[in-house]
Short mmCIF file of C-alpha atoms in Angstrom, two decimals:
data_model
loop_
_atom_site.label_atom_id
_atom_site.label_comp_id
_atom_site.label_asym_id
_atom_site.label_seq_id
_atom_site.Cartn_x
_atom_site.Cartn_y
_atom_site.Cartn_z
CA UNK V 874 2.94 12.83 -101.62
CA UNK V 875 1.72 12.39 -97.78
CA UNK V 876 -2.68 12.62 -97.36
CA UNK V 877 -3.88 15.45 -95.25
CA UNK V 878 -4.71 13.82 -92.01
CA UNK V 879 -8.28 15.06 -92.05
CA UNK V 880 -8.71 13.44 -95.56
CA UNK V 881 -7.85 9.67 -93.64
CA UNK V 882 -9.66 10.54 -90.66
CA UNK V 883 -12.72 11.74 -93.19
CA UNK V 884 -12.40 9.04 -95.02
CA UNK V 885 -12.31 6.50 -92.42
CA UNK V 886 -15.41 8.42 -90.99
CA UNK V 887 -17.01 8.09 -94.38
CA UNK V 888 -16.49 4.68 -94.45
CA UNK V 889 -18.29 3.75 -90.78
CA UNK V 890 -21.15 5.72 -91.75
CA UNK V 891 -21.79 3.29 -94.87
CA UNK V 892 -21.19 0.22 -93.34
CA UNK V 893 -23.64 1.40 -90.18
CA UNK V 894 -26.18 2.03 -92.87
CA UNK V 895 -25.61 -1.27 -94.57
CA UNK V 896 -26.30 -3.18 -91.13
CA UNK V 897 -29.27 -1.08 -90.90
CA UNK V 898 -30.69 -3.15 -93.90
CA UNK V 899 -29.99 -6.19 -93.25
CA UNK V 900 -32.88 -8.27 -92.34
CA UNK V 901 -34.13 -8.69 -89.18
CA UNK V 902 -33.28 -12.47 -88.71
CA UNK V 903 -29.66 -12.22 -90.74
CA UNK V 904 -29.14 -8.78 -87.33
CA UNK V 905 -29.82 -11.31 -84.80
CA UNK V 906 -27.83 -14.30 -85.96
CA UNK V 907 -24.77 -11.49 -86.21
CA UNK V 908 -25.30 -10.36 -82.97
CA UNK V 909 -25.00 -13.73 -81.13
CA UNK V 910 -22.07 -14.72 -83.42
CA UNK V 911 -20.16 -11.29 -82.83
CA UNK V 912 -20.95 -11.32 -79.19
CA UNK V 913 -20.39 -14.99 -78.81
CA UNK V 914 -17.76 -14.79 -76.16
CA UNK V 915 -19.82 -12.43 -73.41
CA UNK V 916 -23.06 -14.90 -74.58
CA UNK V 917 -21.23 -17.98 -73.46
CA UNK V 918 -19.65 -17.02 -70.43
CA UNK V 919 -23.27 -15.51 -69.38
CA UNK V 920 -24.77 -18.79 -69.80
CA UNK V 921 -22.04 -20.18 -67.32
CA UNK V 922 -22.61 -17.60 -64.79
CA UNK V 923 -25.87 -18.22 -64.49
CA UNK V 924 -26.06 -21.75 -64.64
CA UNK V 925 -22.98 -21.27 -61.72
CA UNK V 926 -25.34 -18.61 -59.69
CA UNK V 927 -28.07 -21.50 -59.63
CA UNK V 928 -25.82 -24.62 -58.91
CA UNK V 929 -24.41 -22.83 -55.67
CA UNK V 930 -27.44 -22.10 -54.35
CA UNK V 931 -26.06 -18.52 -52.81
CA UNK V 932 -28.30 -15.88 -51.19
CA UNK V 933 -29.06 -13.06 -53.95
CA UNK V 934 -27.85 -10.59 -51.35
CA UNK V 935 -24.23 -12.29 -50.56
CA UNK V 936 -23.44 -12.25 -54.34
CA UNK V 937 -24.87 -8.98 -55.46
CA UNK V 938 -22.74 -7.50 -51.90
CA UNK V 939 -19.58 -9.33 -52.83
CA UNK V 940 -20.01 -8.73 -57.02
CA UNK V 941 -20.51 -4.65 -56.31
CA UNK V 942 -17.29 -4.61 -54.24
CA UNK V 943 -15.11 -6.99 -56.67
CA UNK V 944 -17.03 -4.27 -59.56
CA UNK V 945 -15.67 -1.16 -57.36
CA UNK V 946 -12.56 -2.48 -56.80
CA UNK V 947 -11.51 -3.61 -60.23
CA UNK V 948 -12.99 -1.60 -62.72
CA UNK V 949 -10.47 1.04 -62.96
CA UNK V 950 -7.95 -0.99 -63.19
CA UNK V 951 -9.85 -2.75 -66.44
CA UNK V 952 -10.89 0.64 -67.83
CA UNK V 953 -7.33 1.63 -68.10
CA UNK V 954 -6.80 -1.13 -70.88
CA UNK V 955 -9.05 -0.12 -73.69
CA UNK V 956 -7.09 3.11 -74.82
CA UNK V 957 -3.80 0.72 -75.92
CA UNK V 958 -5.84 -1.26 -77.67
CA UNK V 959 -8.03 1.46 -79.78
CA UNK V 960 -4.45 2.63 -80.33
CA UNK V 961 -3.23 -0.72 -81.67
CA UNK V 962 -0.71 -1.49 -78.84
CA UNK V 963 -3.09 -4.47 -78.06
CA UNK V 964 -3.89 -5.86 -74.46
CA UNK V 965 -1.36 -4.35 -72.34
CA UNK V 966 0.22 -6.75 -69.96
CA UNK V 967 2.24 -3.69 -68.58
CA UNK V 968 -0.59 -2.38 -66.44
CA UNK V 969 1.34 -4.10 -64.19
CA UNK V 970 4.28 -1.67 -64.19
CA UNK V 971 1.16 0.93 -63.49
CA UNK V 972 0.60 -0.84 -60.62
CA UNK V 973 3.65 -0.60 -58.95
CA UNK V 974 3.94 2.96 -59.37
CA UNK V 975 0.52 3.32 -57.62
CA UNK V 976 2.12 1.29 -55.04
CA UNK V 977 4.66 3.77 -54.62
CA UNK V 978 2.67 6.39 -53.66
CA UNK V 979 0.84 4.42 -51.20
CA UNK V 980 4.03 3.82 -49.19
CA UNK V 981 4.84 7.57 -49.59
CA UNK V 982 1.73 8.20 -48.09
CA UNK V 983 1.72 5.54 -45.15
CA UNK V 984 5.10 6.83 -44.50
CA UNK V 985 3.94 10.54 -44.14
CA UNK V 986 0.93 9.24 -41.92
CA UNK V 987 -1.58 11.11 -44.60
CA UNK V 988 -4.65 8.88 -43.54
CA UNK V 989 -8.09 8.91 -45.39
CA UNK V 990 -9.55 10.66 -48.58
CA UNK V 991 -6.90 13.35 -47.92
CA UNK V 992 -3.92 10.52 -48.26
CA UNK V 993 -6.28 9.03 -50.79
CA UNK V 994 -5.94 12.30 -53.12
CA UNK V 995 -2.17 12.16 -52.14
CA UNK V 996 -1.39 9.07 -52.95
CA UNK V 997 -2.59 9.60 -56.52
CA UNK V 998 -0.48 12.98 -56.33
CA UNK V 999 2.42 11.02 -55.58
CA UNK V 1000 2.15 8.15 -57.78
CA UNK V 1001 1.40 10.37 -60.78
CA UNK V 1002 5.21 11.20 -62.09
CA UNK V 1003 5.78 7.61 -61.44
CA UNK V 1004 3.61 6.25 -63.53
CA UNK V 1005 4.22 8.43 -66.32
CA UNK V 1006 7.84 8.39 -66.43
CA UNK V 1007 7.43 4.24 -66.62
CA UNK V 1008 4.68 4.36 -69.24
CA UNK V 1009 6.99 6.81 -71.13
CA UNK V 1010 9.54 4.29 -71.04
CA UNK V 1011 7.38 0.91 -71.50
CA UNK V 1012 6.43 2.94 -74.88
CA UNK V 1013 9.89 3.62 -75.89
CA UNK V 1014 10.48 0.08 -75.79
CA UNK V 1015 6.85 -1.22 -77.23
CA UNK V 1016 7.71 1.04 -80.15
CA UNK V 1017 11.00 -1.13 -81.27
CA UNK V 1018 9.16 -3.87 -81.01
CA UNK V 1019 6.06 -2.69 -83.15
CA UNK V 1020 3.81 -6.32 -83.81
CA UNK V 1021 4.91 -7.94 -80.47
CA UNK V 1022 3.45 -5.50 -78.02
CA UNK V 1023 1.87 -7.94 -76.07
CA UNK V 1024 4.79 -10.06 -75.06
CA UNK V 1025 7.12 -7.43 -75.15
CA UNK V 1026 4.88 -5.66 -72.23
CA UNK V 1027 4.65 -9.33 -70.44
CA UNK V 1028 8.18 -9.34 -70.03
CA UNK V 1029 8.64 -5.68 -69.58
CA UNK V 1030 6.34 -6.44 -66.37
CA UNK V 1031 8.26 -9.27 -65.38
CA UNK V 1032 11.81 -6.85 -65.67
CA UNK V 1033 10.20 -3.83 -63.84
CA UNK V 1034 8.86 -6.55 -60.91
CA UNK V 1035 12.61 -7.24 -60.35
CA UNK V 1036 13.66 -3.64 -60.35
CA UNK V 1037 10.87 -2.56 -57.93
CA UNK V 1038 11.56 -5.37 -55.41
CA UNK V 1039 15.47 -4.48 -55.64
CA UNK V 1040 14.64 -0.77 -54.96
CA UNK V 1041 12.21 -1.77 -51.81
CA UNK V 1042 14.51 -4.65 -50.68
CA UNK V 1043 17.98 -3.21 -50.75
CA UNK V 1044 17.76 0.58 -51.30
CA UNK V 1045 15.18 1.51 -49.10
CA UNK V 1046 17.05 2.24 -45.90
CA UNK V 1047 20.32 2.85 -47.33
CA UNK V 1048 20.19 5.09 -50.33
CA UNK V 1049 16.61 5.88 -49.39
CA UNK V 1050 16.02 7.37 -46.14
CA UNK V 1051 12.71 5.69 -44.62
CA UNK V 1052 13.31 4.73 -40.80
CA UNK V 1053 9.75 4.07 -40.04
CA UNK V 1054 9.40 1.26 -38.12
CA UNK V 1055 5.66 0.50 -39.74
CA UNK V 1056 6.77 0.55 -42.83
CA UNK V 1057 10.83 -0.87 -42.73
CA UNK V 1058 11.85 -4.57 -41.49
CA UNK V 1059 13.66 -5.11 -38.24
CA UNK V 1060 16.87 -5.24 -39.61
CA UNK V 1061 16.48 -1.06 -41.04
CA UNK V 1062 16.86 -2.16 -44.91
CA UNK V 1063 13.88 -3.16 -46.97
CA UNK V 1064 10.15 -2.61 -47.02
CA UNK V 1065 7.97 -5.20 -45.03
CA UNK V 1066 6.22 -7.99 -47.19
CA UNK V 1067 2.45 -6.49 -45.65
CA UNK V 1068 1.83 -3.24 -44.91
CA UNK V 1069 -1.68 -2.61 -42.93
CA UNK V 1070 -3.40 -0.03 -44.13
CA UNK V 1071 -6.51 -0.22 -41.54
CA UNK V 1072 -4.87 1.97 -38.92
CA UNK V 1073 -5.65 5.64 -38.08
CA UNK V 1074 -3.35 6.64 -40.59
CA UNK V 1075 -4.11 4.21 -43.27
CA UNK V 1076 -6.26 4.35 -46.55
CA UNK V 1077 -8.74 1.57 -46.01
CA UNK V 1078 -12.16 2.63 -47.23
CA UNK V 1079 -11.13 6.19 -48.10
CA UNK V 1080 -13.01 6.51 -50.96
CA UNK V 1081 -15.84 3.81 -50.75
CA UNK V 1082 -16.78 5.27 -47.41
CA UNK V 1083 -16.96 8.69 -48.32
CA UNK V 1084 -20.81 8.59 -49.94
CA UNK V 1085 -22.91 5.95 -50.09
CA UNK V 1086 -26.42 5.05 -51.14
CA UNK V 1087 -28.54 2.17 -51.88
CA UNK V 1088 -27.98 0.49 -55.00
CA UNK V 1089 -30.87 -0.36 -56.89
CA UNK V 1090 -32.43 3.68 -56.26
CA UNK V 1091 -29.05 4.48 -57.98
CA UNK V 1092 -30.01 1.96 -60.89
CA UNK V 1093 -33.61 3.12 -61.10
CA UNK V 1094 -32.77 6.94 -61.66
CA UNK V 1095 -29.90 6.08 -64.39
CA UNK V 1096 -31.92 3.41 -66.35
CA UNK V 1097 -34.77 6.17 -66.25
CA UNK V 1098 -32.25 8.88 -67.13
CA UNK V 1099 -31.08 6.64 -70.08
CA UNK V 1100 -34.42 5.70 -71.41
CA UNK V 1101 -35.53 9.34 -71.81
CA UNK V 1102 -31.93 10.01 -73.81
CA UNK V 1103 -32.65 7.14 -75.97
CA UNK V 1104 -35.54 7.88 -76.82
CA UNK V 1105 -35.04 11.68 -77.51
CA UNK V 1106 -32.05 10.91 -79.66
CA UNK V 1107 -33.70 8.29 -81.36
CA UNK V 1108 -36.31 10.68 -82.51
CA UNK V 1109 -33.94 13.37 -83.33
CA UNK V 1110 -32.18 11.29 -85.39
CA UNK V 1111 -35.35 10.18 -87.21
CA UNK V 1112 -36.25 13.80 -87.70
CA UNK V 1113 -33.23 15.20 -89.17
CA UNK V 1114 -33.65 12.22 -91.83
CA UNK V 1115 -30.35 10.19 -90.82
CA UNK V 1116 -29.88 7.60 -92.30
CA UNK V 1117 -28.02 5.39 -90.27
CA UNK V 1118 -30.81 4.82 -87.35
CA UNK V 1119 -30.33 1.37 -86.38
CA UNK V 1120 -33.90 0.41 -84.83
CA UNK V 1121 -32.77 -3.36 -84.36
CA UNK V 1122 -30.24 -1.71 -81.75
CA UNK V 1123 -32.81 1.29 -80.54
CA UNK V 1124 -35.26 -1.57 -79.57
CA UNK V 1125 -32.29 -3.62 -77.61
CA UNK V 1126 -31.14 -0.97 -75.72
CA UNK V 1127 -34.70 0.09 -74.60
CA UNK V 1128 -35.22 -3.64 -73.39
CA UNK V 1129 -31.98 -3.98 -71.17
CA UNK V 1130 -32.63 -0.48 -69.55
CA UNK V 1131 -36.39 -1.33 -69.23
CA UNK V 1132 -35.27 -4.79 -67.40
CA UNK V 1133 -32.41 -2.86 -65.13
CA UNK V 1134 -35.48 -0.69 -64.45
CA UNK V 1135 -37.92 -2.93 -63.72
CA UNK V 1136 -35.94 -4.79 -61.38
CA UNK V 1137 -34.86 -1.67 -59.61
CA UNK V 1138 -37.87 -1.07 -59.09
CA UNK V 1139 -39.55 -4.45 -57.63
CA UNK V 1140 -36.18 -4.76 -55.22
CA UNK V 1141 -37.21 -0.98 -54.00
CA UNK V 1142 -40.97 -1.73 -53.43
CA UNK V 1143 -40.42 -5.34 -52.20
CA UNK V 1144 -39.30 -6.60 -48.59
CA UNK V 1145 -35.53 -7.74 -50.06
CA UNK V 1146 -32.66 -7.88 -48.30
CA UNK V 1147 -31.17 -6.71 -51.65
CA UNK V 1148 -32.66 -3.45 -50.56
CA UNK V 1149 -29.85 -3.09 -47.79
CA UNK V 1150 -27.24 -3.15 -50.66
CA UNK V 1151 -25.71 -0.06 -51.02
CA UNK V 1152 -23.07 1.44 -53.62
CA UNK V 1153 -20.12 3.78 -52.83
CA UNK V 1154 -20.97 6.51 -54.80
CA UNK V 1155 -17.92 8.37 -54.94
CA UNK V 1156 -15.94 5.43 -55.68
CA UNK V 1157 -18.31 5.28 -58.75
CA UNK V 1158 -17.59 8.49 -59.86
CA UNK V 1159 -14.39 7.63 -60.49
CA UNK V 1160 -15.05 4.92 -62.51
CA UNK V 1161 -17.82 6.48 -64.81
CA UNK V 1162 -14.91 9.83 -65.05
CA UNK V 1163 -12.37 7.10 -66.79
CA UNK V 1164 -15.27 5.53 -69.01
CA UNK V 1165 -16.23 9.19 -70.05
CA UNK V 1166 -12.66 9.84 -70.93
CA UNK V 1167 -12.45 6.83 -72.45
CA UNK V 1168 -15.52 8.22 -74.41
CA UNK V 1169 -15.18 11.54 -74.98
CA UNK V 1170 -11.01 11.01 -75.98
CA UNK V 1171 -11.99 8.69 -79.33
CA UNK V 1172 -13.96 11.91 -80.69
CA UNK V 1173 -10.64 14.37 -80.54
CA UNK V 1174 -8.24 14.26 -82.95
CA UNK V 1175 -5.60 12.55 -80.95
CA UNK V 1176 -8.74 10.01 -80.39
CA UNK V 1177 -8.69 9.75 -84.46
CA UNK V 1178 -5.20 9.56 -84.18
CA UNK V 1179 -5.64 6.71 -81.66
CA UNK V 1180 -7.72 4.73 -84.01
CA UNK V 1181 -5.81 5.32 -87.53
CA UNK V 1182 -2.70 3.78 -85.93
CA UNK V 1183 -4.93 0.82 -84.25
CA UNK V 1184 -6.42 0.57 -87.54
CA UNK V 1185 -3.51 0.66 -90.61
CA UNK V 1186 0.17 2.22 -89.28
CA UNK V 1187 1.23 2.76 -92.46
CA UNK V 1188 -2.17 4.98 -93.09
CA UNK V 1189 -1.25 6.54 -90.30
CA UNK V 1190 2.56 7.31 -91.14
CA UNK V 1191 1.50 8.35 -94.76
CA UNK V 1192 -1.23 10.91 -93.53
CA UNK V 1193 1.14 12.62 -91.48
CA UNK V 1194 0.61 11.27 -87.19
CA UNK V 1195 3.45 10.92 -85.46
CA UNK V 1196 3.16 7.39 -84.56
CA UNK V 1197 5.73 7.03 -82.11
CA UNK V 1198 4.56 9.92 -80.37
CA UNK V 1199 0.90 8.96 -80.76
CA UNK V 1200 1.70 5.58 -79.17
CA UNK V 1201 3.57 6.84 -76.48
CA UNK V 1202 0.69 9.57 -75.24
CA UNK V 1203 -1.66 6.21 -75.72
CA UNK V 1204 0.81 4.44 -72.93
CA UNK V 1205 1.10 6.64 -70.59
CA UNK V 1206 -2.74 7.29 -70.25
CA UNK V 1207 -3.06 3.71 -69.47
CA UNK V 1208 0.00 3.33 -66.99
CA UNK V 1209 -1.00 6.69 -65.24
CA UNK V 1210 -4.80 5.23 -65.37
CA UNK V 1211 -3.40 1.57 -63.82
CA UNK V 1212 -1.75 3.33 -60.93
CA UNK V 1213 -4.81 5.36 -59.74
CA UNK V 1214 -6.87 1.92 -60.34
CA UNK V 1215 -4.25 0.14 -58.11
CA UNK V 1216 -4.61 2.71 -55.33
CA UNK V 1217 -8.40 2.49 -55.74
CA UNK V 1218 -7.68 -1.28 -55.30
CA UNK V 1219 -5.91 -1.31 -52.06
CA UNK V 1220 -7.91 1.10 -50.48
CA UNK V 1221 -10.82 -0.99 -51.17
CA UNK V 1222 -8.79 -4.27 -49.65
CA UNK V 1223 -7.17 -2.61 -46.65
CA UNK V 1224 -3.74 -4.30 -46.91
CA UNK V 1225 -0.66 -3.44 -49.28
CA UNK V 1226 1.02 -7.06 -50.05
CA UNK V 1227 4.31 -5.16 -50.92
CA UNK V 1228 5.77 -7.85 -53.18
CA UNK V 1229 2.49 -9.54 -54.76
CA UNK V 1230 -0.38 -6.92 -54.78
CA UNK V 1231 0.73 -6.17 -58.23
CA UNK V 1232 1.49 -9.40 -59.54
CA UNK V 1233 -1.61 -10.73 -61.54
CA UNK V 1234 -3.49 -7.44 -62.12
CA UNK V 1235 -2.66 -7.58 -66.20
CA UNK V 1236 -3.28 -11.58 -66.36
CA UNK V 1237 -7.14 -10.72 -64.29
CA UNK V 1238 -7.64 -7.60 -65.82
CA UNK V 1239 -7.28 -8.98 -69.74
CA UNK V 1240 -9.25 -11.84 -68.64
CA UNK V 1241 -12.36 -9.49 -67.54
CA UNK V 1242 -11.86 -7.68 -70.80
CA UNK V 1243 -11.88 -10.65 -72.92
CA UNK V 1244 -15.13 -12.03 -71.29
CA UNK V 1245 -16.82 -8.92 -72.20
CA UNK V 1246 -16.55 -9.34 -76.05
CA UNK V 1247 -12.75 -7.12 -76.38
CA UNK V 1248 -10.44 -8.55 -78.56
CA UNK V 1249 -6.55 -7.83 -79.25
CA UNK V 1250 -8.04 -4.83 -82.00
CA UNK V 1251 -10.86 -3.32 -80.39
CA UNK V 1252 -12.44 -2.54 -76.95
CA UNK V 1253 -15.01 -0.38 -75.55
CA UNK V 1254 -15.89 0.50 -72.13
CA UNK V 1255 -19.18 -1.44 -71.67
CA UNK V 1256 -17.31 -4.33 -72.82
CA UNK V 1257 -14.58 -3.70 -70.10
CA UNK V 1258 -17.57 -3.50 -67.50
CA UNK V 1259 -19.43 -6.25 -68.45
CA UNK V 1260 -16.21 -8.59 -68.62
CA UNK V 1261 -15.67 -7.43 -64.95
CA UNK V 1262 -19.22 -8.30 -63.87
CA UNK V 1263 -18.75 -12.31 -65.21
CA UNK V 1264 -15.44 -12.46 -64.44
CA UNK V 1265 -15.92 -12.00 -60.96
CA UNK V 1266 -19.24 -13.74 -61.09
CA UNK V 1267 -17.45 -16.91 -61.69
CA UNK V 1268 -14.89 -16.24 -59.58
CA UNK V 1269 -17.88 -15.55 -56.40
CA UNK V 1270 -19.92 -19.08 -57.43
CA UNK V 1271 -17.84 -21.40 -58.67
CA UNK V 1272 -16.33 -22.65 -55.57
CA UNK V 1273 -20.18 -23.56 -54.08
CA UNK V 1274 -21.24 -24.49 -57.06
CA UNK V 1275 -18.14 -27.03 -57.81
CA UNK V 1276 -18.94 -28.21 -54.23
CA UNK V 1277 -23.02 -28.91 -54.58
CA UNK V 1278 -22.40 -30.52 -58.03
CA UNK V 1279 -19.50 -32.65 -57.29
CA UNK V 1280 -19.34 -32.58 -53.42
CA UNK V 1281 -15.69 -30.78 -53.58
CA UNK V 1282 -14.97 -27.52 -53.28
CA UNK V 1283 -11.67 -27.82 -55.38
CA UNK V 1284 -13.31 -28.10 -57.95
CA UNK V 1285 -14.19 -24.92 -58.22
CA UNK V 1286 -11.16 -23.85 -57.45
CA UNK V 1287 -9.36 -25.50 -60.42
CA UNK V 1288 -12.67 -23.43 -62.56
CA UNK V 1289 -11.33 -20.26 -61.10
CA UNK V 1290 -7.57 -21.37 -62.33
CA UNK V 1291 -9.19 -21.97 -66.07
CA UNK V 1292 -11.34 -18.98 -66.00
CA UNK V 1293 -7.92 -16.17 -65.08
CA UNK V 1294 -5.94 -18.19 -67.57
CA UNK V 1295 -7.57 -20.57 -69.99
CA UNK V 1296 -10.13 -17.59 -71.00
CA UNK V 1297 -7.10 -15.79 -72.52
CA UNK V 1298 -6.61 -18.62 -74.74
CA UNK V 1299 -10.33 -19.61 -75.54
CA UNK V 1300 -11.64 -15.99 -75.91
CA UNK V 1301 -8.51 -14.84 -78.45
CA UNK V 1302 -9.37 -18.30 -80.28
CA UNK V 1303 -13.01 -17.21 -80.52
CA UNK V 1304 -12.03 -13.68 -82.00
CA UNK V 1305 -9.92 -15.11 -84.08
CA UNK V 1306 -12.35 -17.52 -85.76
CA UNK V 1307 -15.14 -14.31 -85.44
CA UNK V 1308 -12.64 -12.18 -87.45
CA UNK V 1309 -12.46 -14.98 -90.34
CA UNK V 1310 -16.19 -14.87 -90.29
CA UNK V 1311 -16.71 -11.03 -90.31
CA UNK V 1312 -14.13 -10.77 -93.45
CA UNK V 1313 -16.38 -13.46 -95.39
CA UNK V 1314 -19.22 -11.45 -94.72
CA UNK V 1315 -18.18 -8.44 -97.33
CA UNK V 1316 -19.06 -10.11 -100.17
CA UNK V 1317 -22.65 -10.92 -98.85
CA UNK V 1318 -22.95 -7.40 -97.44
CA UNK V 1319 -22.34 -5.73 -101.20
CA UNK V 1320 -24.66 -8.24 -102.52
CA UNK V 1321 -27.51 -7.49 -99.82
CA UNK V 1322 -27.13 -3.84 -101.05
#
C-alpha cells in the first residue's frame, strides 16, 4: 500500500532534525576535524588561490576588478545547476542546450535592432519558450536513461550543438527569413561566426551599466545586515528551547561576516584604489533573485519533491510523486535558468561567437561548482558562489604566477587546462572518498549519543 507523501517528506524531515542535533554534540575538536574533511575540496583549492594571488605579484585592484566581472558574468549560469542535482539528475552537462536557446533570443533581438536593457528584457522574452521546450525534451530523454544522466546530457549537448549550427548555417536565409546584412553572411544563407553586440543597437553592458555602486559599501551594509539576522535568530532559537542550535556553526558564521566587515570597512576609510571598485548592482539582483529561488523552492512541496527523488526514487515512487514529471519541472528550471545566464553572459562580453559562445559553459560551470564543495548528490548556492570565486581566481593568477615562478607564462596556461578539466576528475574523486568516510561515521555517531 503506497505512504502518504507527507508521511516521507515528515519523515525525512524528522530524520535531519536528529542528525543536526547529533552534530550539535559532538565535541568541539571531533566538529572541526569534520569540517575540514567535508569541506576538503573548497579548503584545498583556497590554499592554491592564495598561494597563486601571492606568486603573481598582481595589484589587489586588477584582480578584485577582473574577479567581480568573471563573478557577474558567470554566476547565473552556475546557479542554474544546483536544482538538477537536489533533484537527483546530477551535474547537468545540458546547460549547454540552455545556452543556445539564450543565444537565440539574442539574434532575435539584434535582428529587431532592440538595443539596451529594453532588448535585454527582450531577449529573455524571446529565449524563454526556447529554452523550455528543449529542457522539456532533454528531460524526456534523461528520464529513459535514469542512472546515466550525466553522460546522457553530455551527449545530448553535443547532438543539440549540431542541430543549432544546421538551423543557423543552412536554414537561416532559406526557410528562415532573416536578410539582415549584420547579422547574415555575404552569400544570404547562414548566420555570421561573430556577431558585435557593441553597436547602438546592441546589448553590451545593458544590465551591468544600468546601476552601479562601490563595492565594498555594498559589502559593509550586507555583512552588517547579516550579523544582526544571525544574531537575532540565534537567540530566538535559544529562547524557544530548540534543540538543534549549532553554536560551533553560529560562531563561524559570525567570524566570516565580521572579517567581510572589517575589511569593508578599512578599504572604505583607507586611501585604496580598491575603493574605485564598483559592483553592477542590478546585475546582482539577478543573481541573488536565482539564489533566493534556489532557496525559497527546497521549502515547497515540489522542493520536497525535489529532494525525495534526489534522495531514494523508489521512496519517491512508493509515496506517491510523479517522478517523471517531478524531474522534468526540475529540467526545465535549469535550462530556462541557463539561457537567461547565457544572455547575462554576452551582454557582459559584448560579442556573440555564434558557433562557440556556448561550447564550454557546462564543462566551466561544473568545474566552479565542484571547487565550491558540490558533489554529483548535493549542492547549495553558497557552494555554487564560492566555486565561481576560485575558479576564476585561478583562472586570473595563474598565468603571472606560472610566469614569476618558472619564467613561462605557459605554464600557467597548461594550470588553467587542469583546473576546467582535471578538477572534474580530482574533486568527484575527493567526494567519492568523503562519502566512504561520512557512511563510516554512523556507527561512531550512535555511539557518541
Amino acid at each position: 500500500m503506497p505512504l502518504p507523501r507527507w508521511g516521507v517528506n515528515h519523515k525525512m524531515a524528522e530524520n535531519n532534525q536528529n542528525n543536526q542535533i547529533k552534530i550539535t554534540r559532538l565535541k568541539l575538536s571531533t566538529k572541526i576535524k569534520r569540517l575540514i574533511f567535508d569541506n576538503s575540496v573548497p579548503i584545498l583549492f583556497i590554499i592554491i588561490c592564495l598561494a597563486g594571488v601571492y606568486f603573481s605579484e598582481l595589484p589587489a585592484v586588477f584582480i578584485v576588478n577582473t574577479l567581480l566581472s568573471r563573478i557577474t558574468r558567470n554566476s547565473f549560469l552556475v546557479l542554474a545547476l544546483v536544482i538538477p542535482v537536489i533533484a537527483g539528475l546530477g551535474l547537468n552537462f545540458g546547460i549547454v542546450i540552455g545556452a543556445m536557446a539564450g543565444q537565440f533570443g539574442v539574434i532575435i533581438v539584434t535582428h529587431l535592432k532592440i538595443a539596451g536593457f529594453a532588448g535585454f528584457m527582450w531577449s529573455l522574452l524571446f529565449s524563454t519558450p526556447f529554452a523550455i521546450l528543449f529542457g522539456i525534451i532533454t528531460a524526456m530523454l534523461l528520464n529513459r536513461t535514469k542512472g546515466q544522466e550525466m553522460i546522457t546530457s553530455m551527449i545530448a549537448g553535443f547532438f543539440a550543438n549540431g542541430v543549432y549550427q544546421f538551423i543557423l548555417l543552412f536554414l537561416v536565409g532559406t526557410l528562415i527569413p532573416i536578410k539582415n546584412p549584420d547579422l547574415v553572411l555575404s552569400r544570404g544563407i547562414g548566420i555570421r561566426n561573430t556577431i558585435d553586440l557593441a553597436t547602438k543597437t546592441g546589448l553590451k553592458y545593458a544590465l551591468d551599466d544600468v546601476l552601479k555602486y562601490p563595492l565594498f559599501q555594498v559589502l559593509a551594509i550586507i555583512a552588517a545586515v547579516v550579523i544582526i539576522g544571525l544574531i537575532i535568530n540565534y537567540f530566538l532559537k535559544k529562547r524557544s528551547g530548540y534543540e538543534g542550535v549549532d553554536n560551533f556553526k553560529f560562531i563561524t558564521q559570525l567570524i566570516i561576516m565580521g572579517a567581510i566587515l572589517g575589511i569593508s570597512i578599512y578599504v572604505i576609510k583607507s586611501g585604496s584604489l580598491l575603493k574605485s571598485v564598483k559592483l553592477p548592482l542590478l546585475t546582482t539582483l539577478f543573481i541573488a533573485a536565482i539564489w533566493g529561488f534556489n532557496e525559497l523552492i527546497v521549502k515547497t512541496k515540489l522542493g520536497q519533491d525535489f529532494r525525495t527523488i534526489g534522495h531514494d526514487m523508489e521512496i519517491a515512487k512508493i509515496s506517491g510523486i510523479d517522478v517523471d514529471r517531478t524531474r522534468i519541472i526540475a529540467m526545465v528550471i535549469s535550462t530556462v535558468f541557463a539561457a537567461w545566464g547565457q544572455i547575462i553572459f554576452l551582454q557582459n562580453i559584448g560579442t556573440l561567437s555564434t558557433y562557440g559562445s556556448h561550447v564550454q559553459i557546462a564543462t566551466f560551470s561544473i568545474a566552479a561548482i565542484l571547487l565550491g564543495g558540490a558533489s554529483v548528490t548535493k549542492a547549495t548556492s553558497g557552494q555554487a558562489i564560492l566555486g565561481i570565486i576560485l575558479f576564476h581566481t585561478l583562472f586570473i593568477v595563474s598565468p603571472k604566477a606560472g610566469n614569476n615562478l618558472f619564467g613561462d607564462a605557459q605554464i600557467g596556461e597548461f594550470f588553467r587546462a587542469f583546473i576546467s578539466y582535471g578538477v572534474i576528475g580530482v574533486a568527484l574523486g575527493l567526494h567519492a572518498w568523503n562519502k566512504r568516510i561520512q557512511a563510516m561515521r554512523k556507527q561512531l555517531d550512535t555511539d557518541v549519543i
